[in-house]
Tab-separated table of C-alpha atoms and ligand atoms in Angstrom:
chain	number	residue	atom	x	y	z
A	1	MET	CA	-1.098	128.660	-15.135
A	2	GLN	CA	0.014	130.709	-12.179
A	3	VAL	CA	-1.017	134.358	-12.145
A	4	SER	CA	0.465	136.869	-9.627
A	5	PHE	CA	-0.127	140.489	-9.142
A	6	ARG	CA	0.735	143.021	-6.505
A	7	THR	CA	-1.500	145.547	-4.891
A	8	SER	CA	-0.086	148.316	-2.734
A	9	GLU	CA	-0.111	146.107	0.368
A	10	HIS	CA	-0.333	142.488	-0.590
A	11	ARG	CA	1.056	140.181	-3.039
A	12	GLN	CA	-1.701	137.899	-4.250
A	13	SER	CA	-1.749	134.893	-6.485
A	14	PHE	CA	-4.280	132.427	-7.782
A	15	THR	CA	-4.413	129.551	-10.194
A	16	VAL	CA	-6.210	129.627	-13.468
A	17	GLU	CA	-6.959	126.280	-15.035
A	18	VAL	CA	-6.999	126.437	-18.787
A	19	CYS	CA	-8.882	123.677	-20.559
A	20	VAL	CA	-8.314	123.276	-24.252
A	21	ILE	CA	-11.653	122.138	-25.510
A	22	ASP	CA	-11.524	120.010	-28.599
A	23	LYS	CA	-13.097	121.473	-31.602
A	24	ASN	CA	-13.975	119.334	-34.565
A	25	ASP	CA	-11.318	120.718	-36.828
A	26	ASN	CA	-9.847	117.514	-38.253
A	27	VAL	CA	-11.223	115.677	-41.206
A	28	PRO	CA	-11.130	111.881	-40.931
A	29	THR	CA	-9.035	110.255	-43.622
A	30	PHE	CA	-8.471	106.707	-44.736
A	31	ILE	CA	-5.064	105.426	-43.678
A	32	GLU	CA	-4.470	104.230	-47.197
A	33	GLU	CA	-5.984	106.117	-50.048
A	34	SER	CA	-6.381	103.118	-52.263
A	35	MET	CA	-7.258	99.941	-50.426
A	36	ARG	CA	-7.127	96.431	-51.781
A	37	GLY	CA	-8.731	93.205	-50.739
A	38	SER	CA	-9.663	89.881	-52.209
A	39	VAL	CA	-12.786	87.842	-51.768
A	40	GLN	CA	-12.952	84.083	-52.310
A	41	LEU	CA	-15.667	82.299	-54.119
A	42	GLY	CA	-17.703	80.361	-51.549
A	43	LEU	CA	-17.300	82.855	-48.718
A	44	LEU	CA	-20.507	83.064	-46.685
A	45	LYS	CA	-22.342	86.350	-46.199
A	46	GLY	CA	-21.258	88.529	-43.300
A	47	ILE	CA	-17.773	87.009	-42.976
A	48	PRO	CA	-15.313	89.911	-43.337
A	49	PHE	CA	-12.596	89.499	-45.937
A	50	MET	CA	-10.963	92.901	-45.349
A	51	GLN	CA	-11.174	95.981	-43.160
A	52	VAL	CA	-10.822	99.665	-44.037
A	53	GLU	CA	-9.248	101.956	-41.477
A	54	ALA	CA	-9.312	105.719	-41.013
A	55	LEU	CA	-7.790	108.320	-38.700
A	56	ASP	CA	-9.179	111.465	-37.148
A	57	ARG	CA	-6.806	113.596	-35.070
A	58	ASP	CA	-9.574	115.036	-32.909
A	59	ASP	CA	-10.242	113.848	-29.375
A	60	ARG	CA	-11.121	110.161	-29.481
A	61	ASN	CA	-13.420	110.593	-26.513
A	62	THR	CA	-15.676	112.943	-28.373
A	63	ALA	CA	-17.948	112.644	-31.333
A	64	HIS	CA	-15.354	114.648	-33.257
A	65	ALA	CA	-13.472	111.440	-33.880
A	66	GLU	CA	-16.358	109.013	-33.764
A	67	LEU	CA	-16.112	107.508	-37.196
A	68	ARG	CA	-18.622	105.824	-39.426
A	69	PHE	CA	-17.950	104.026	-42.712
A	70	ILE	CA	-20.332	104.118	-45.615
A	71	LEU	CA	-20.324	102.175	-48.844
A	72	MET	CA	-21.297	104.701	-51.496
A	73	GLU	CA	-21.061	102.849	-54.737
A	74	GLN	CA	-20.011	99.609	-56.310
A	75	THR	CA	-18.777	99.311	-59.890
A	76	PRO	CA	-19.622	97.405	-61.921
A	77	ARG	CA	-23.121	96.787	-60.648
A	78	ILE	CA	-23.194	93.161	-61.758
A	79	PRO	CA	-24.699	90.724	-61.211
A	80	SER	CA	-26.232	92.879	-58.502
A	81	SER	CA	-25.636	96.431	-57.324
A	82	GLN	CA	-25.428	95.257	-53.721
A	83	MET	CA	-22.762	92.601	-53.574
A	84	PHE	CA	-20.904	94.033	-50.597
A	85	PHE	CA	-21.579	95.273	-47.117
A	86	ILE	CA	-19.416	97.493	-44.948
A	87	ASN	CA	-19.755	97.446	-41.187
A	88	SER	CA	-20.232	101.145	-40.454
A	89	ILE	CA	-18.435	100.961	-37.110
A	90	THR	CA	-15.600	98.487	-37.678
A	91	GLY	CA	-15.011	99.091	-41.387
A	92	GLU	CA	-15.050	95.340	-42.063
A	93	VAL	CA	-16.090	94.493	-45.599
A	94	SER	CA	-18.103	91.346	-46.299
A	95	LEU	CA	-20.487	89.875	-48.862
A	96	THR	CA	-24.218	90.439	-48.732
A	97	GLU	CA	-26.527	87.468	-49.127
A	98	GLU	CA	-26.901	88.360	-52.783
A	99	GLY	CA	-23.149	88.739	-53.143
A	100	ALA	CA	-22.443	85.385	-51.525
A	101	SER	CA	-24.865	83.593	-53.810
A	102	THR	CA	-24.018	85.296	-57.096
A	103	LEU	CA	-20.306	86.053	-56.903
A	104	ASP	CA	-18.653	84.731	-60.048
A	105	PRO	CA	-15.052	85.570	-60.990
A	106	GLU	CA	-15.784	84.755	-64.623
A	107	MET	CA	-18.557	87.329	-64.794
A	108	CYS	CA	-16.692	89.958	-62.805
A	109	GLY	CA	-13.234	89.489	-61.376
A	110	ARG	CA	-12.751	92.944	-59.884
A	111	TYR	CA	-14.951	95.500	-58.175
A	112	LYS	CA	-14.292	99.056	-57.162
A	113	LEU	CA	-16.070	100.274	-54.074
A	114	SER	CA	-16.167	103.939	-53.266
A	115	VAL	CA	-16.298	104.326	-49.534
A	116	MET	CA	-16.671	107.285	-47.242
A	117	VAL	CA	-15.621	107.919	-43.679
A	118	LYS	CA	-17.435	110.514	-41.554
A	119	ASP	CA	-16.820	111.826	-38.064
A	120	MET	CA	-19.553	113.034	-35.664
A	121	ALA	CA	-20.888	109.450	-35.779
A	122	GLY	CA	-22.001	110.153	-39.310
A	123	LYS	CA	-24.346	113.037	-38.455
A	124	ALA	CA	-25.239	115.744	-40.926
A	125	ASN	CA	-22.607	118.239	-39.737
A	126	ALA	CA	-19.797	115.691	-40.054
A	127	PHE	CA	-16.527	116.055	-41.869
A	128	PHE	CA	-15.896	113.327	-44.357
A	129	SER	CA	-13.480	112.037	-46.920
A	130	SER	CA	-13.650	109.240	-49.404
A	131	GLY	CA	-11.531	106.395	-50.636
A	132	ILE	CA	-11.525	103.594	-53.169
A	133	VAL	CA	-11.441	99.907	-52.346
A	134	THR	CA	-10.445	97.458	-55.051
A	135	VAL	CA	-11.783	93.966	-54.482
A	136	GLU	CA	-10.399	91.056	-56.487
A	137	VAL	CA	-12.603	88.003	-56.829
A	138	THR	CA	-10.625	84.815	-56.664
A	139	GLY	CA	-11.785	81.360	-57.530
A	140	ASN	CA	-11.439	79.056	-54.614
A	141	THR	CA	-9.817	75.702	-54.153
A	142	TRP	CA	-12.602	75.029	-51.652
A	143	ALA	CA	-14.433	72.302	-53.508
A	144	SER	CA	-15.405	68.732	-52.781
A	145	PRO	CA	-12.380	66.541	-53.468
A	146	ASP	CA	-12.639	63.561	-55.809
A	147	PRO	CA	-14.060	60.402	-54.245
A	148	VAL	CA	-11.421	58.078	-52.834
A	149	ARG	CA	-11.411	54.305	-53.092
A	150	LEU	CA	-9.490	52.536	-50.347
A	151	GLN	CA	-8.841	48.845	-49.975
A	152	GLU	CA	-9.884	47.307	-46.687
A	153	ASN	CA	-7.185	45.984	-44.303
A	154	LEU	CA	-4.451	48.236	-45.717
A	155	PRO	CA	-1.192	47.264	-44.044
A	156	GLY	CA	-0.147	50.868	-43.281
A	157	PRO	CA	1.859	52.365	-41.709
A	158	TYR	CA	-0.875	54.650	-40.395
A	159	PRO	CA	-1.910	57.430	-40.613
A	160	ILE	CA	-2.289	57.289	-44.383
A	161	PRO	CA	-2.974	60.586	-46.213
A	162	ILE	CA	-5.994	60.053	-48.461
A	163	SER	CA	-7.078	63.500	-49.656
A	164	GLN	CA	-6.587	67.221	-49.189
A	165	VAL	CA	-8.667	70.384	-49.106
A	166	LYS	CA	-7.629	74.014	-48.886
A	167	TRP	CA	-9.379	77.243	-48.091
A	168	SER	CA	-7.310	79.769	-50.006
A	169	GLY	CA	-8.513	82.839	-48.144
A	170	SER	CA	-7.907	84.057	-44.637
A	171	GLN	CA	-6.863	81.954	-41.666
A	172	ALA	CA	-8.989	78.849	-41.455
A	173	GLU	CA	-9.413	75.809	-39.255
A	174	TYR	CA	-10.700	72.500	-40.537
A	175	SER	CA	-12.722	69.750	-38.939
A	176	LEU	CA	-14.525	66.586	-40.079
A	177	GLU	CA	-18.081	65.468	-39.519
A	178	GLY	CA	-19.842	62.279	-40.514
A	179	GLU	CA	-20.917	58.781	-39.583
A	180	PHE	CA	-17.623	57.163	-38.696
A	181	PRO	CA	-15.855	56.064	-35.525
A	182	GLU	CA	-14.108	58.955	-33.831
A	183	MET	CA	-10.514	59.375	-34.985
A	184	LEU	CA	-10.889	56.938	-37.897
A	185	PHE	CA	-10.441	59.965	-40.151
A	186	THR	CA	-8.704	63.190	-39.114
A	187	ILE	CA	-7.667	66.413	-40.808
A	188	SER	CA	-4.457	68.335	-40.220
A	189	ARG	CA	-4.051	72.107	-39.945
A	190	GLU	CA	-2.918	72.044	-43.572
A	191	GLY	CA	-6.132	70.343	-44.693
A	192	VAL	CA	-4.658	66.875	-45.271
A	193	ILE	CA	-7.187	64.137	-44.494
A	194	TYR	CA	-5.803	60.991	-42.911
A	195	LEU	CA	-7.023	57.462	-42.407
A	196	ASN	CA	-5.819	56.293	-38.996
A	197	ALA	CA	-6.771	52.624	-38.866
A	198	PRO	CA	-7.555	49.745	-41.237
A	199	LEU	CA	-11.034	49.720	-42.764
A	200	ASP	CA	-13.367	46.745	-42.815
A	201	ARG	CA	-15.675	46.670	-45.826
A	202	GLU	CA	-17.989	44.216	-44.107
A	203	THR	CA	-18.571	46.738	-41.288
A	204	GLN	CA	-19.013	49.855	-43.457
A	205	ASP	CA	-18.433	49.973	-47.181
A	206	GLN	CA	-18.556	53.726	-47.670
A	207	PHE	CA	-18.218	56.980	-45.786
A	208	GLN	CA	-19.546	60.449	-46.474
A	209	ILE	CA	-17.282	62.935	-44.729
A	210	SER	CA	-18.161	66.632	-44.400
A	211	ILE	CA	-15.202	68.980	-44.171
A	212	VAL	CA	-16.010	72.107	-42.187
A	213	VAL	CA	-13.996	75.321	-42.475
A	214	GLU	CA	-14.164	77.887	-39.719
A	215	ARG	CA	-12.446	81.019	-38.563
A	216	PRO	CA	-10.396	80.687	-35.386
A	217	ASP	CA	-13.385	82.188	-33.521
A	218	GLY	CA	-15.576	79.284	-34.636
A	219	ARG	CA	-17.635	81.090	-37.255
A	220	GLU	CA	-18.156	79.086	-40.382
A	221	ILE	CA	-16.433	80.637	-43.404
A	222	ALA	CA	-17.926	78.600	-46.221
A	223	LYS	CA	-20.287	75.714	-46.736
A	224	PRO	CA	-18.763	72.328	-45.894
A	225	VAL	CA	-17.435	70.239	-48.778
A	226	GLU	CA	-17.873	66.484	-49.030
A	227	LEU	CA	-15.432	63.626	-49.374
A	228	ARG	CA	-16.762	60.225	-50.313
A	229	VAL	CA	-14.661	57.220	-49.331
A	230	MET	CA	-15.481	53.847	-50.838
A	231	VAL	CA	-14.013	50.710	-49.351
A	232	GLY	CA	-12.689	48.110	-51.756
A	233	ASP	CA	-13.122	44.451	-50.915
A	234	ALA	CA	-10.383	42.062	-49.897
A	235	ASN	CA	-11.063	38.349	-49.701
A	236	ASP	CA	-11.031	38.135	-45.929
A	237	ASN	CA	-14.146	36.061	-45.348
A	238	ARG	CA	-14.324	32.340	-45.851
A	239	PRO	CA	-17.477	30.663	-47.118
A	240	THR	CA	-19.515	29.194	-44.304
A	241	PHE	CA	-22.392	26.767	-44.321
A	242	PRO	CA	-25.460	27.978	-42.448
A	243	GLN	CA	-25.584	24.652	-40.643
A	244	ALA	CA	-22.869	22.163	-39.825
A	245	GLN	CA	-24.910	19.094	-40.638
A	246	TYR	CA	-27.570	18.201	-43.138
A	247	HIS	CA	-29.743	15.143	-42.996
A	248	THR	CA	-31.729	13.683	-45.792
A	249	VAL	CA	-33.117	10.461	-47.111
A	250	VAL	CA	-32.362	8.740	-50.397
A	251	LYS	CA	-34.712	6.158	-51.822
A	252	GLU	CA	-33.087	2.859	-52.678
A	253	LEU	CA	-34.555	2.938	-56.153
A	254	SER	CA	-33.201	6.372	-56.969
A	255	ALA	CA	-31.734	6.514	-60.455
A	256	ARG	CA	-28.478	8.142	-61.442
A	257	GLY	CA	-28.761	11.905	-61.457
A	258	THR	CA	-31.460	12.062	-58.806
A	259	GLU	CA	-30.968	15.214	-56.782
A	260	ILE	CA	-30.654	14.526	-53.101
A	261	LEU	CA	-29.916	17.852	-51.478
A	262	THR	CA	-28.463	21.271	-52.240
A	263	VAL	CA	-25.861	22.716	-49.913
A	264	GLN	CA	-25.182	26.409	-50.035
A	265	ALA	CA	-22.461	28.300	-48.271
A	266	ALA	CA	-22.490	32.063	-47.654
A	267	ASP	CA	-19.575	34.474	-47.955
A	268	ASN	CA	-19.642	37.949	-46.437
A	269	ASP	CA	-17.286	39.490	-48.974
A	270	ASP	CA	-18.419	41.803	-51.745
A	271	PRO	CA	-21.022	40.005	-53.893
A	272	LYS	CA	-19.760	41.917	-56.933
A	273	THR	CA	-16.363	40.238	-56.741
A	274	ASP	CA	-14.867	36.795	-57.168
A	275	ASN	CA	-14.266	36.782	-53.435
A	276	VAL	CA	-17.714	35.253	-52.979
A	277	ARG	CA	-17.598	32.794	-55.870
A	278	ILE	CA	-17.940	29.456	-54.193
A	279	PHE	CA	-16.931	26.013	-55.409
A	280	TYR	CA	-18.154	22.836	-53.774
A	281	ARG	CA	-16.241	19.610	-53.566
A	282	LEU	CA	-16.980	16.163	-52.215
A	283	VAL	CA	-13.908	15.238	-50.216
A	284	GLY	CA	-14.967	12.288	-48.098
A	285	GLN	CA	-17.472	9.491	-47.720
A	286	ILE	CA	-17.949	7.134	-44.800
A	287	PRO	CA	-18.195	4.253	-45.290
A	288	GLU	CA	-16.169	4.232	-48.466
A	289	SER	CA	-17.430	2.349	-51.468
A	290	PRO	CA	-15.661	0.822	-54.483
A	291	ARG	CA	-17.747	2.856	-56.924
A	292	ALA	CA	-18.662	6.496	-56.764
A	293	LEU	CA	-22.138	6.759	-55.283
A	294	PHE	CA	-22.581	10.510	-55.038
A	295	ARG	CA	-21.362	13.676	-56.639
A	296	VAL	CA	-21.668	17.367	-55.847
A	297	ASP	CA	-21.983	20.003	-58.530
A	298	ARG	CA	-19.009	22.318	-58.271
A	299	ASP	CA	-20.983	25.514	-58.812
A	300	SER	CA	-24.502	24.825	-57.585
A	301	GLY	CA	-23.825	22.615	-54.543
A	302	VAL	CA	-26.417	20.105	-55.740
A	303	ILE	CA	-25.660	16.622	-54.402
A	304	SER	CA	-26.957	13.869	-56.656
A	305	VAL	CA	-26.786	10.146	-57.143
A	306	GLN	CA	-23.802	9.182	-59.256
A	307	ALA	CA	-24.214	5.406	-59.199
A	308	ASP	CA	-26.550	3.627	-61.598
A	309	SER	CA	-28.452	2.240	-58.656
A	310	MET	CA	-28.310	2.393	-54.895
A	311	GLU	CA	-29.041	-1.314	-54.498
A	312	GLY	CA	-26.847	-3.149	-52.039
A	313	THR	CA	-25.384	-0.020	-50.494
A	314	ALA	CA	-24.903	0.731	-46.806
A	315	PRO	CA	-27.875	2.032	-44.811
A	316	GLN	CA	-26.194	5.318	-44.011
A	317	TYR	CA	-23.448	7.466	-45.469
A	318	THR	CA	-21.715	10.540	-44.194
A	319	LEU	CA	-20.380	12.843	-46.870
A	320	THR	CA	-17.920	15.656	-46.320
A	321	ILE	CA	-18.331	18.660	-48.621
A	322	THR	CA	-16.053	21.674	-48.741
A	323	ALA	CA	-16.930	25.141	-49.929
A	324	GLU	CA	-14.090	27.225	-51.223
A	325	ASP	CA	-14.159	30.767	-52.582
A	326	ALA	CA	-12.604	31.713	-55.870
A	327	LYS	CA	-9.171	32.523	-54.595
A	328	GLY	CA	-9.212	29.624	-52.218
A	329	ASP	CA	-7.706	31.739	-49.490
A	330	PHE	CA	-9.950	30.215	-46.908
A	331	GLY	CA	-11.223	26.881	-48.103
A	332	ALA	CA	-13.738	26.214	-45.395
A	333	MET	CA	-14.412	22.645	-44.405
A	334	GLN	CA	-17.914	21.767	-43.356
A	335	ASN	CA	-19.480	18.388	-42.806
A	336	THR	CA	-22.523	17.282	-44.644
A	337	ALA	CA	-24.157	14.183	-43.324
A	338	PHE	CA	-27.145	12.371	-44.631
A	339	PHE	CA	-28.865	9.067	-44.005
A	340	LEU	CA	-29.598	6.566	-46.611
A	341	LEU	CA	-32.482	4.202	-46.030
B	1	LIG	CA1	-12.953	115.213	-36.663
B	2	LIG	CA1	-13.257	42.688	-43.854
B	3	LIG	CA1	-14.486	35.281	-49.477
B	4	LIG	CA1	-13.920	41.522	-47.524
């Protein structure tokens, strides 16, 4: 402001600076009178699910517009009277520990919170106004998905979607944790879980995968859920004998039916399936003989004397026995040799 005045001789002027000092003459008010939010079952304590906002037209740089939020009352007061927490400075609303552990949409699907906003940083001489927040409780799709059974050696094409999870609340990011080779399982932004390579039951026959849900800032939103993957067996292992050759001795006077030796092959496939059911067969004898001298039991692998007597036979025979699993996909040939004295 420029002020001038004239005396008899001189004209004089000076400047007067006028400061308008803020006075706390504005009451803070909620931007929306009735506010709505929804909280999902499973949300952890302290993770905001909504935010209340208020305005105060006084100078923001003074306490006149320094706002504080207060949760006055919750109705109904079940199962606890302190289900919710409001951050007094930011206005973010979250669950208390009690709220997070007892929230139940079937017991109470809607709460009304009466909230207050005060200026003067909430001091006694503050202006204030109040508002109502309606909170809907929603059930959540965030639950452990059903176990998945996958056959080993699936032909693909990969990746193969195997399951899906969804956090139905605010923005969420998913990740997987568990004992499996990196990138064997992955999860998309939409929560679809993929298998990226063929499984081998003989290496690992089941997986326990934890699915983690986080906010974009890395804070966990809810407890992880679990996906169990069981690997079904394919008959991809042939029976094998623990040793390539067996040696034994047969007495010349052995009678028919005398047990000479038991051969036993092993099969790495699932013992609960036919893929490990082994049949034994005698497929060769050197030197040959006009009558059958030996036999092998198809199921037990017991080799016994088939002839009435071993008199007049050669001093040594080499028998060839095969072990074959039930489907015969890989009939494994192994030699069995024994000496006859
Ligand atoms: Ca004010
Ligand atoms: Ca396998
Ligand atoms: Ca097998
Ligand atoms: Ca197998």
